[in-house]
Short mmCIF file of C-alpha atoms in Angstrom, two decimals:
data_model
loop_
_atom_site.label_atom_id
_atom_site.label_comp_id
_atom_site.label_asym_id
_atom_site.label_seq_id
_atom_site.Cartn_x
_atom_site.Cartn_y
_atom_site.Cartn_z
CA UNK A 255 -50.93 29.93 3.07
CA UNK A 256 -49.84 33.40 1.93
CA UNK A 257 -46.17 32.35 1.74
CA UNK A 258 -47.07 29.35 -0.41
CA UNK A 259 -48.89 31.38 -3.05
CA UNK A 260 -46.80 34.55 -2.95
CA UNK A 261 -45.01 35.16 -6.26
CA UNK A 262 -44.74 38.94 -6.67
CA UNK A 263 -45.85 40.80 -9.79
CA UNK A 264 -44.66 41.32 -13.36
CA UNK A 265 -44.17 45.11 -13.89
CA UNK A 266 -44.32 46.79 -17.29
CA UNK A 267 -40.78 47.98 -18.15
CA UNK A 268 -41.45 49.60 -21.53
CA UNK A 269 -40.63 53.16 -20.42
CA UNK A 270 -37.23 52.60 -18.84
CA UNK A 271 -33.91 53.82 -20.34
CA UNK A 272 -31.59 51.48 -22.23
CA UNK A 273 -29.32 49.69 -19.72
CA UNK A 274 -26.42 49.70 -22.18
CA UNK A 275 -25.71 53.42 -22.21
CA UNK A 276 -24.84 56.11 -19.65
CA UNK A 277 -24.75 59.82 -20.50
CA UNK A 278 -22.29 61.89 -18.46
CA UNK A 279 -23.88 65.15 -17.30
CA UNK A 280 -21.60 68.19 -17.47
CA UNK A 281 -20.52 69.78 -14.20
CA UNK A 282 -23.12 72.44 -13.30
CA UNK A 283 -22.31 76.04 -12.38
CA UNK A 284 -23.17 75.29 -8.75
CA UNK A 285 -23.28 72.13 -6.65
CA UNK A 286 -25.16 71.73 -3.39
CA UNK A 287 -22.88 69.49 -1.32
CA UNK A 288 -25.02 67.47 1.13
CA UNK A 289 -23.83 67.74 4.74
CA UNK A 290 -24.47 64.78 7.00
CA UNK A 291 -23.93 66.41 10.40
CA UNK A 292 -26.85 66.44 12.83
CA UNK A 293 -26.22 70.09 13.81
CA UNK A 294 -25.23 73.03 11.53
CA UNK A 295 -21.71 73.48 12.90
CA UNK A 296 -20.78 69.89 13.79
CA UNK A 297 -17.61 68.77 12.05
CA UNK A 298 -17.62 71.72 9.65
CA UNK A 299 -14.12 72.34 8.28
CA UNK A 300 -14.66 75.64 6.44
CA UNK A 301 -16.86 78.71 6.22
CA UNK A 302 -18.55 80.64 3.43
CA UNK A 303 -16.13 82.34 1.05
CA UNK A 304 -13.48 79.60 1.35
CA UNK A 305 -11.98 77.81 -1.64
CA UNK A 306 -12.26 74.03 -1.92
CA UNK A 307 -10.45 71.42 -4.00
CA UNK A 308 -12.06 68.34 -5.50
CA UNK A 309 -12.17 65.46 -2.98
CA UNK A 310 -11.45 67.87 -0.10
CA UNK A 311 -13.46 67.05 3.05
CA UNK A 312 -16.01 69.75 3.83
CA UNK A 313 -17.52 68.23 6.96
CA UNK A 314 -16.39 65.36 9.21
CA UNK A 315 -19.01 64.76 11.93
CA UNK A 316 -18.32 62.37 14.80
CA UNK A 317 -21.10 59.86 14.13
CA UNK A 318 -21.95 60.36 10.43
CA UNK A 319 -20.13 59.90 7.14
CA UNK A 320 -17.83 62.72 6.02
CA UNK A 321 -18.89 65.03 3.20
CA UNK A 322 -16.47 65.67 0.32
CA UNK A 323 -16.49 68.34 -2.35
CA UNK A 324 -16.96 66.79 -5.82
CA UNK A 325 -15.49 69.92 -7.46
CA UNK A 326 -12.99 72.74 -7.16
CA UNK A 327 -14.67 76.02 -6.38
CA UNK A 328 -15.76 78.46 -3.72
CA UNK A 329 -18.26 77.77 -0.95
CA UNK A 330 -20.74 80.63 -1.25
CA UNK A 331 -23.03 79.85 1.67
CA UNK A 332 -24.72 77.13 3.68
CA UNK A 333 -28.42 76.60 3.02
CA UNK A 334 -31.10 74.14 4.08
CA UNK A 335 -33.28 72.77 1.30
CA UNK A 336 -36.31 70.43 1.51
CA UNK A 337 -35.17 67.06 0.20
CA UNK A 338 -37.69 64.35 -0.75
CA UNK A 339 -35.52 61.54 0.64
CA UNK A 340 -33.73 63.27 3.53
CA UNK A 341 -36.17 65.89 4.82
CA UNK A 342 -34.53 69.23 5.68
CA UNK A 343 -31.03 68.88 4.21
CA UNK A 344 -28.24 71.33 4.94
CA UNK A 345 -25.94 71.91 1.95
CA UNK A 346 -22.74 73.78 1.16
CA UNK A 347 -23.68 75.79 -1.95
CA UNK A 348 -20.48 75.84 -4.01
CA UNK A 349 -19.68 77.81 -7.16
CA UNK A 350 -17.68 75.62 -9.54
CA UNK A 351 -14.28 76.88 -10.70
CA UNK A 352 -13.43 76.76 -14.42
CA UNK A 353 -10.33 74.61 -13.78
CA UNK A 354 -10.59 71.42 -11.76
CA UNK A 355 -7.80 69.92 -9.64
CA UNK A 356 -8.08 66.95 -7.33
CA UNK A 357 -6.74 66.49 -3.83
CA UNK A 358 -4.74 63.26 -3.71
CA UNK A 359 -4.23 60.57 -1.14
CA UNK A 360 -7.74 60.07 0.29
CA UNK A 361 -7.98 57.28 1.37
CA UNK A 362 -4.89 55.02 0.86
CA UNK A 363 -4.88 52.99 -2.35
CA UNK A 364 -4.04 49.27 -2.37
CA UNK A 365 -3.43 46.36 -4.72
CA UNK A 366 -4.75 42.82 -4.39
CA UNK A 367 -7.22 42.01 -1.63
CA UNK A 368 -6.24 43.87 1.56
CA UNK A 369 -7.29 42.91 5.05
CA UNK A 370 -10.91 43.11 6.20
CA UNK A 371 -10.35 45.98 8.61
CA UNK A 372 -8.62 48.10 5.98
CA UNK A 373 -11.47 47.54 3.51
CA UNK A 374 -14.02 48.53 6.14
CA UNK A 375 -12.00 51.58 7.14
CA UNK A 376 -11.76 52.74 3.52
CA UNK A 377 -15.51 52.20 3.01
CA UNK A 378 -16.18 54.52 5.93
CA UNK A 379 -13.61 57.21 5.16
CA UNK A 380 -14.66 57.32 1.48
CA UNK A 381 -18.26 58.14 2.53
CA UNK A 382 -19.77 55.28 0.51
CA UNK A 383 -23.52 54.83 0.82
CA UNK A 384 -25.14 51.48 0.05
CA UNK A 385 -27.89 52.56 -2.33
CA UNK A 386 -30.41 49.78 -1.63
CA UNK A 387 -30.76 50.56 2.08
CA UNK A 388 -29.49 54.14 2.13
CA UNK A 389 -27.15 53.17 4.97
CA UNK A 390 -23.36 53.66 5.07
CA UNK A 391 -21.63 50.74 3.35
CA UNK A 392 -19.38 50.42 6.40
CA UNK A 393 -22.38 49.77 8.66
CA UNK A 394 -23.92 47.33 6.18
CA UNK A 395 -20.73 45.29 5.81
CA UNK A 396 -19.97 45.38 9.53
CA UNK A 397 -23.45 44.02 10.26
CA UNK A 398 -23.02 41.23 7.71
CA UNK A 399 -19.62 40.40 9.20
CA UNK A 400 -21.19 40.11 12.66
CA UNK A 401 -24.09 38.02 11.34
CA UNK A 402 -21.77 35.61 9.55
CA UNK A 403 -23.22 36.11 6.07
CA UNK A 404 -21.92 33.27 3.89
CA UNK A 405 -22.93 34.51 0.43
CA UNK A 406 -22.68 38.13 -0.71
CA UNK A 407 -24.80 39.17 -3.68
CA UNK A 408 -24.48 42.36 -5.70
CA UNK A 409 -27.71 43.84 -7.08
CA UNK A 410 -27.20 44.73 -10.74
CA UNK A 411 -30.93 44.90 -11.36
CA UNK A 412 -33.65 47.54 -11.08
CA UNK A 413 -37.02 46.63 -9.66
CA UNK A 414 -38.51 49.99 -10.59
CA UNK A 415 -40.11 49.67 -14.06
CA UNK A 416 -38.91 53.18 -14.96
CA UNK A 417 -35.27 52.65 -13.98
CA UNK A 418 -32.24 50.74 -15.26
CA UNK A 419 -29.46 52.67 -13.48
CA UNK A 420 -28.06 49.70 -11.54
CA UNK A 421 -28.01 47.47 -14.60
CA UNK A 422 -26.38 50.24 -16.66
CA UNK A 423 -23.72 50.92 -14.00
CA UNK A 424 -22.80 47.23 -14.00
CA UNK A 425 -22.89 46.96 -17.78
CA UNK A 426 -20.62 49.99 -18.27
CA UNK A 427 -18.18 49.35 -15.38
CA UNK A 428 -18.20 45.57 -14.96
CA UNK A 429 -14.55 45.22 -13.93
CA UNK A 430 -14.80 47.71 -11.05
CA UNK A 431 -18.13 46.21 -9.96
CA UNK A 432 -16.68 42.70 -9.70
CA UNK A 433 -13.57 44.00 -7.95
CA UNK A 434 -15.67 45.89 -5.40
CA UNK A 435 -17.82 42.82 -4.80
CA UNK A 436 -14.69 40.75 -4.13
CA UNK A 437 -13.43 43.41 -1.70
CA UNK A 438 -16.77 43.54 0.12
CA UNK A 439 -16.91 39.74 0.33
CA UNK A 440 -13.40 39.68 1.80
CA UNK A 441 -14.39 42.32 4.35
CA UNK A 442 -17.23 40.21 5.76
CA UNK A 443 -15.62 36.79 5.26
CA UNK A 444 -18.23 35.57 2.77
CA UNK A 445 -17.47 32.19 1.18
CA UNK A 446 -19.31 32.79 -2.09
CA UNK A 447 -20.38 35.71 -4.28
CA UNK A 448 -23.19 36.24 -6.78
CA UNK A 449 -24.15 38.99 -9.21
CA UNK A 450 -27.91 39.28 -9.64
CA UNK A 451 -28.76 40.78 -13.01
CA UNK A 452 -31.18 40.26 -15.90
CA UNK A 453 -30.46 37.42 -18.28
CA UNK A 454 -29.27 39.39 -21.30
CA UNK A 455 -26.80 41.48 -19.28
CA UNK A 456 -25.60 38.43 -17.35
CA UNK A 457 -24.85 36.46 -20.49
CA UNK A 458 -23.16 39.44 -22.14
CA UNK A 459 -20.98 40.69 -19.26
CA UNK A 460 -20.25 37.60 -17.14
CA UNK A 461 -18.14 35.17 -19.11
CA UNK A 462 -15.27 32.81 -18.45
CA UNK A 463 -14.42 32.48 -14.75
CA UNK A 464 -16.98 35.10 -13.74
CA UNK A 465 -19.85 33.26 -15.46
CA UNK A 466 -20.42 31.19 -12.31
CA UNK A 467 -21.27 34.39 -10.39
CA UNK A 468 -24.37 35.11 -12.43
CA UNK A 469 -27.80 34.72 -10.89
CA UNK A 470 -30.72 35.63 -13.14
CA UNK A 471 -32.80 38.41 -11.57
CA UNK A 472 -35.91 37.22 -13.36
CA UNK A 473 -38.66 39.63 -14.31
CA UNK A 474 -40.87 39.72 -11.23
CA UNK A 475 -41.02 42.28 -8.41
CA UNK A 476 -39.73 42.26 -5.68
CA UNK A 477 -36.55 40.45 -6.81
CA UNK A 478 -34.60 39.92 -3.59
CA UNK A 479 -37.44 38.63 -1.36
CA UNK A 480 -38.31 36.14 -4.11
CA UNK A 481 -34.69 34.98 -4.50
CA UNK A 482 -34.14 34.79 -0.73
CA UNK A 483 -36.66 31.95 -0.60
CA UNK A 484 -34.18 29.76 -2.51
CA UNK A 485 -31.88 27.54 -0.38
CA UNK A 486 -28.74 29.10 -1.92
CA UNK A 487 -29.69 32.51 -0.53
CA UNK A 488 -30.89 31.53 2.95
CA UNK A 489 -27.72 32.95 4.56
CA UNK A 490 -26.98 35.63 1.98
CA UNK A 491 -26.66 39.39 2.08
CA UNK A 492 -27.11 41.90 -0.72
CA UNK A 493 -25.54 45.26 -1.57
CA UNK A 494 -25.99 47.66 -4.50
CA UNK A 495 -23.71 47.42 -7.52
CA UNK A 496 -22.85 51.13 -7.34
CA UNK A 497 -21.58 50.67 -3.79
CA UNK A 498 -19.31 47.92 -5.15
CA UNK A 499 -17.96 50.26 -7.85
CA UNK A 500 -17.39 53.04 -5.31
CA UNK A 501 -15.55 50.63 -2.99
CA UNK A 502 -13.24 49.56 -5.81
CA UNK A 503 -12.53 53.20 -6.70
CA UNK A 504 -11.81 54.04 -3.06
CA UNK A 505 -9.44 51.12 -2.45
CA UNK A 506 -7.67 51.19 -5.81
CA UNK A 507 -7.61 54.90 -6.68
CA UNK A 508 -7.96 56.51 -3.26
CA UNK A 509 -11.03 58.61 -4.08
CA UNK A 510 -14.26 59.12 -2.11
CA UNK A 511 -17.73 58.52 -3.57
CA UNK A 512 -18.64 61.74 -5.39
CA UNK A 513 -20.78 60.59 -8.34
CA UNK A 514 -23.68 58.27 -9.07
CA UNK A 515 -25.74 56.89 -11.95
CA UNK A 516 -29.48 57.61 -11.97
CA UNK A 517 -32.35 57.08 -14.40
CA UNK A 518 -34.35 60.06 -15.72
CA UNK A 519 -37.64 58.86 -17.17
CA UNK A 520 -41.42 59.21 -17.08
CA UNK A 521 -44.12 60.59 -19.35
CA UNK A 522 -42.58 64.07 -19.24
CA UNK A 523 -39.24 62.86 -20.65
CA UNK A 524 -38.92 62.69 -24.46
CA UNK A 525 -36.09 60.15 -24.25
CA UNK A 526 -35.45 58.26 -20.99
CA UNK A 527 -31.76 58.27 -20.05
CA UNK A 528 -29.32 56.87 -17.54
CA UNK A 529 -27.05 59.72 -16.50
CA UNK A 530 -23.87 59.90 -14.45
CA UNK A 531 -23.89 62.99 -12.25
CA UNK A 532 -21.87 64.45 -9.41
CA UNK A 533 -23.39 64.02 -5.97
CA UNK A 534 -24.65 67.50 -5.11
CA UNK A 535 -25.87 68.31 -8.61
CA UNK A 536 -29.23 70.13 -8.29
CA UNK A 537 -32.22 68.31 -9.76
CA UNK A 538 -32.82 71.33 -11.99
CA UNK A 539 -29.38 70.91 -13.62
CA UNK A 540 -30.00 67.21 -14.27
CA UNK A 541 -33.33 67.93 -15.94
CA UNK A 542 -31.86 70.73 -18.04
CA UNK A 543 -29.07 68.38 -19.18
CA UNK A 544 -31.80 66.02 -20.37
CA UNK A 545 -33.38 68.79 -22.44
CA UNK A 546 -36.18 69.57 -20.00
CA UNK A 547 -36.97 73.20 -19.23
CA UNK A 548 -38.94 72.27 -16.14
CA UNK A 549 -41.59 74.59 -14.69
CA UNK A 550 -43.37 73.42 -11.58
CA UNK A 551 -46.79 74.19 -13.08
CA UNK A 552 -46.25 71.68 -15.88
CA UNK A 553 -44.54 68.69 -14.29
CA UNK A 554 -44.18 66.82 -11.04
CA UNK A 555 -40.71 65.41 -10.40
CA UNK A 556 -40.50 62.33 -8.18
CA UNK A 557 -37.18 61.31 -6.62
CA UNK A 558 -36.65 57.68 -5.73
CA UNK A 559 -38.70 54.71 -6.80
CA UNK A 560 -41.94 55.12 -8.75
CA UNK A 561 -43.40 52.62 -6.26
CA UNK A 562 -42.84 54.80 -3.20
CA UNK A 563 -40.77 57.87 -4.15
CA UNK A 564 -41.50 61.44 -3.04
CA UNK A 565 -42.18 64.63 -4.98
CA UNK A 566 -39.36 67.17 -5.32
CA UNK A 567 -40.56 70.44 -3.77
CA UNK A 568 -37.45 72.49 -4.59
CA UNK A 569 -35.46 71.82 -7.78
CA UNK A 570 -32.31 72.96 -5.96
CA UNK A 571 -32.47 69.68 -4.01
CA UNK A 572 -29.25 67.78 -4.76
CA UNK A 573 -28.78 64.33 -6.20
CA UNK A 574 -27.41 61.91 -3.59
CA UNK A 575 -25.95 58.42 -3.76
CA UNK A 576 -29.36 56.97 -2.83
CA UNK A 577 -31.36 58.97 -5.40
CA UNK A 578 -31.58 56.09 -7.93
CA UNK A 579 -34.04 57.83 -10.30
CA UNK A 580 -35.97 60.96 -11.24
CA UNK A 581 -39.48 60.40 -12.58
CA UNK A 582 -41.04 63.31 -14.50
CA UNK A 583 -44.84 63.27 -14.76
CA UNK A 584 -47.39 65.80 -16.06
CA UNK A 585 -49.07 67.76 -13.27
CA UNK A 586 -52.44 66.28 -12.36
CA UNK A 587 -51.53 62.80 -13.59
CA UNK A 588 -53.25 60.39 -11.23
CA UNK A 589 -53.59 56.65 -11.14
CA UNK A 590 -57.15 55.63 -11.95
CA UNK A 591 -58.86 53.52 -9.31
CA UNK A 592 -62.01 51.44 -9.36
CA UNK A 593 -63.93 49.35 -6.89
CA UNK A 594 -62.25 46.18 -5.61
CA UNK A 595 -63.29 43.10 -7.62
CA UNK A 596 -62.02 40.58 -5.05
CA UNK A 597 -59.60 38.80 -7.42
CA UNK A 598 -56.93 38.23 -4.74
CA UNK A 599 -54.03 39.44 -6.94
CA UNK A 600 -52.93 41.80 -4.16
CA UNK A 601 -52.59 39.00 -1.61
CA UNK A 602 -50.55 36.87 -4.02
CA UNK A 603 -48.26 39.84 -4.75
CA UNK A 604 -47.73 41.08 -1.17
CA UNK A 605 -44.44 39.93 0.44
CA UNK A 606 -46.04 40.41 3.88
CA UNK A 607 -49.06 38.30 2.96
CA UNK A 608 -51.56 41.12 3.54
CA UNK A 609 -54.94 41.04 1.82
CA UNK A 610 -55.63 44.43 0.26
CA UNK A 611 -59.07 43.28 -0.84
CA UNK A 612 -59.96 42.57 2.80
CA UNK A 613 -58.59 45.94 3.96
CA UNK A 614 -60.58 47.77 1.27
CA UNK A 615 -63.71 46.05 2.54
CA UNK A 616 -62.98 46.97 6.16
CA UNK A 617 -62.31 50.61 5.30
CA UNK A 618 -65.86 50.89 3.91
CA UNK A 619 -67.39 50.11 7.31
CA UNK A 620 -68.71 52.89 9.51
CA UNK A 621 -66.52 51.61 12.35
CA UNK A 622 -63.44 49.85 10.90
CA UNK A 623 -61.66 47.49 13.36
CA UNK A 624 -58.89 49.79 14.61
CA UNK A 625 -56.72 47.13 16.30
CA UNK A 626 -56.65 44.92 13.21
CA UNK A 627 -55.89 47.79 10.84
CA UNK A 628 -53.16 49.10 13.17
CA UNK A 629 -51.53 45.66 13.11
CA UNK A 630 -51.76 45.49 9.32
CA UNK A 631 -50.25 48.96 8.97
CA UNK A 632 -47.27 47.88 11.07
CA UNK A 633 -46.77 44.82 8.85
CA UNK A 634 -47.10 46.79 5.59
CA UNK A 635 -43.68 47.31 3.98
CA UNK A 636 -44.82 50.30 1.91
CA UNK A 637 -43.42 48.69 -1.27
CA UNK A 638 -46.64 49.27 -3.27
CA UNK A 639 -46.44 45.83 -4.88
CA UNK A 640 -50.16 45.48 -4.24
CA UNK A 641 -50.86 48.76 -6.04
CA UNK A 642 -49.18 47.68 -9.25
CA UNK A 643 -50.61 44.18 -9.04
CA UNK A 644 -54.18 45.36 -8.50
CA UNK A 645 -56.30 45.66 -11.67
CA UNK A 646 -58.47 48.21 -9.85
CA UNK A 647 -55.47 50.42 -9.01
CA UNK A 648 -55.93 50.20 -5.24
CA UNK A 649 -53.02 50.11 -2.79
CA UNK A 650 -52.50 49.38 0.90
CA UNK A 651 -50.12 52.35 1.54
CA UNK A 652 -52.66 54.70 -0.07
CA UNK A 653 -55.50 53.35 2.07
CA UNK A 654 -53.46 53.78 5.24
CA UNK A 655 -52.43 57.32 4.23
CA UNK A 656 -56.08 58.24 3.63
CA UNK A 657 -56.99 56.71 6.98
CA UNK A 658 -54.36 58.80 8.81
CA UNK A 659 -55.57 61.94 7.01
CA UNK A 660 -59.19 61.28 8.03
CA UNK A 661 -58.13 60.74 11.64
CA UNK A 662 -56.12 63.99 11.57
CA UNK A 663 -59.05 65.92 10.08
CA UNK A 664 -61.35 64.51 12.76
CA UNK A 665 -59.02 65.89 15.40
#
């Protein structure tokens, strides 16, 4: 029954940046290059005090993606910083040189559509992350190749109501996005391709031969689970549009992924913007470039989606390929909640078919049914669709978090 009535929610997108413009943020005085190794010394190619050139590998671990320097400069030290998306993140703190030169020939460039194995190899060596899943693009494409995905879709839409970074990246770099999608499709052997984007952008950017690629993203959240119910997407896979652009740059120009487009928005931002920044740029530098003299007592900065992002504890935390957005909110700003009215909007919105109204009722009991709630918590996707669909402001992830806190306090 839940699958039959499930239709997602319609989020309010009034506060998001314009998807037609990207502001390039100047190179900061320092970048904090994220290191992917599992141990401090694994795969490290240099020490503090060493000079680096743009696109030079800094760390090449055995089982993780390599880390490249996005700038010329001097590695001052290695430091671990709390990162809202990665936990404790070790970084190479690098002072940027006044003159920038690039190291050439990483990885090999190619024309036309090369073989599948070469495309996959370049995706791995260029350290491309697929921004929707946060996984290496190599792993994502290899899995789709193994699964026999027949249709590959590129996500040029933003489900977060405060963000339009994916749509802006596609709108401003359409040619590279389509080229990268074609390369990714060739790598996995997909028969068809689609670009999922909002109607206005689709009509404006996809014309002529590429017009047939357009699939309207619609206006409801979550986009992909809703589209995947359609017969045309039953055997489809999806990757982020910025991963497509990075793949095109790697294959055609021989450069690793060292920049990304993110949205900076929220009630603390005078003018929401989409900005293009180097990977490793500290959050503080991004906010300053947007005219925000941030002090922790005044604002809370959330990295990632407004649905389920995490607060930035240290403004030195670097932007990564999976950052997607920075949401700036006044300190103390909380979502108002009221008692459940039993309207059922949460159940219609939930992609897992969970009934928030029923959970709220069970949580009020002196002895809530532990087995049932444990099962529901395992099924909960943590997407917060129920929260934004609920007129009372309640949410399943919040209820489960409060439950875990109560259990911890009880010992």
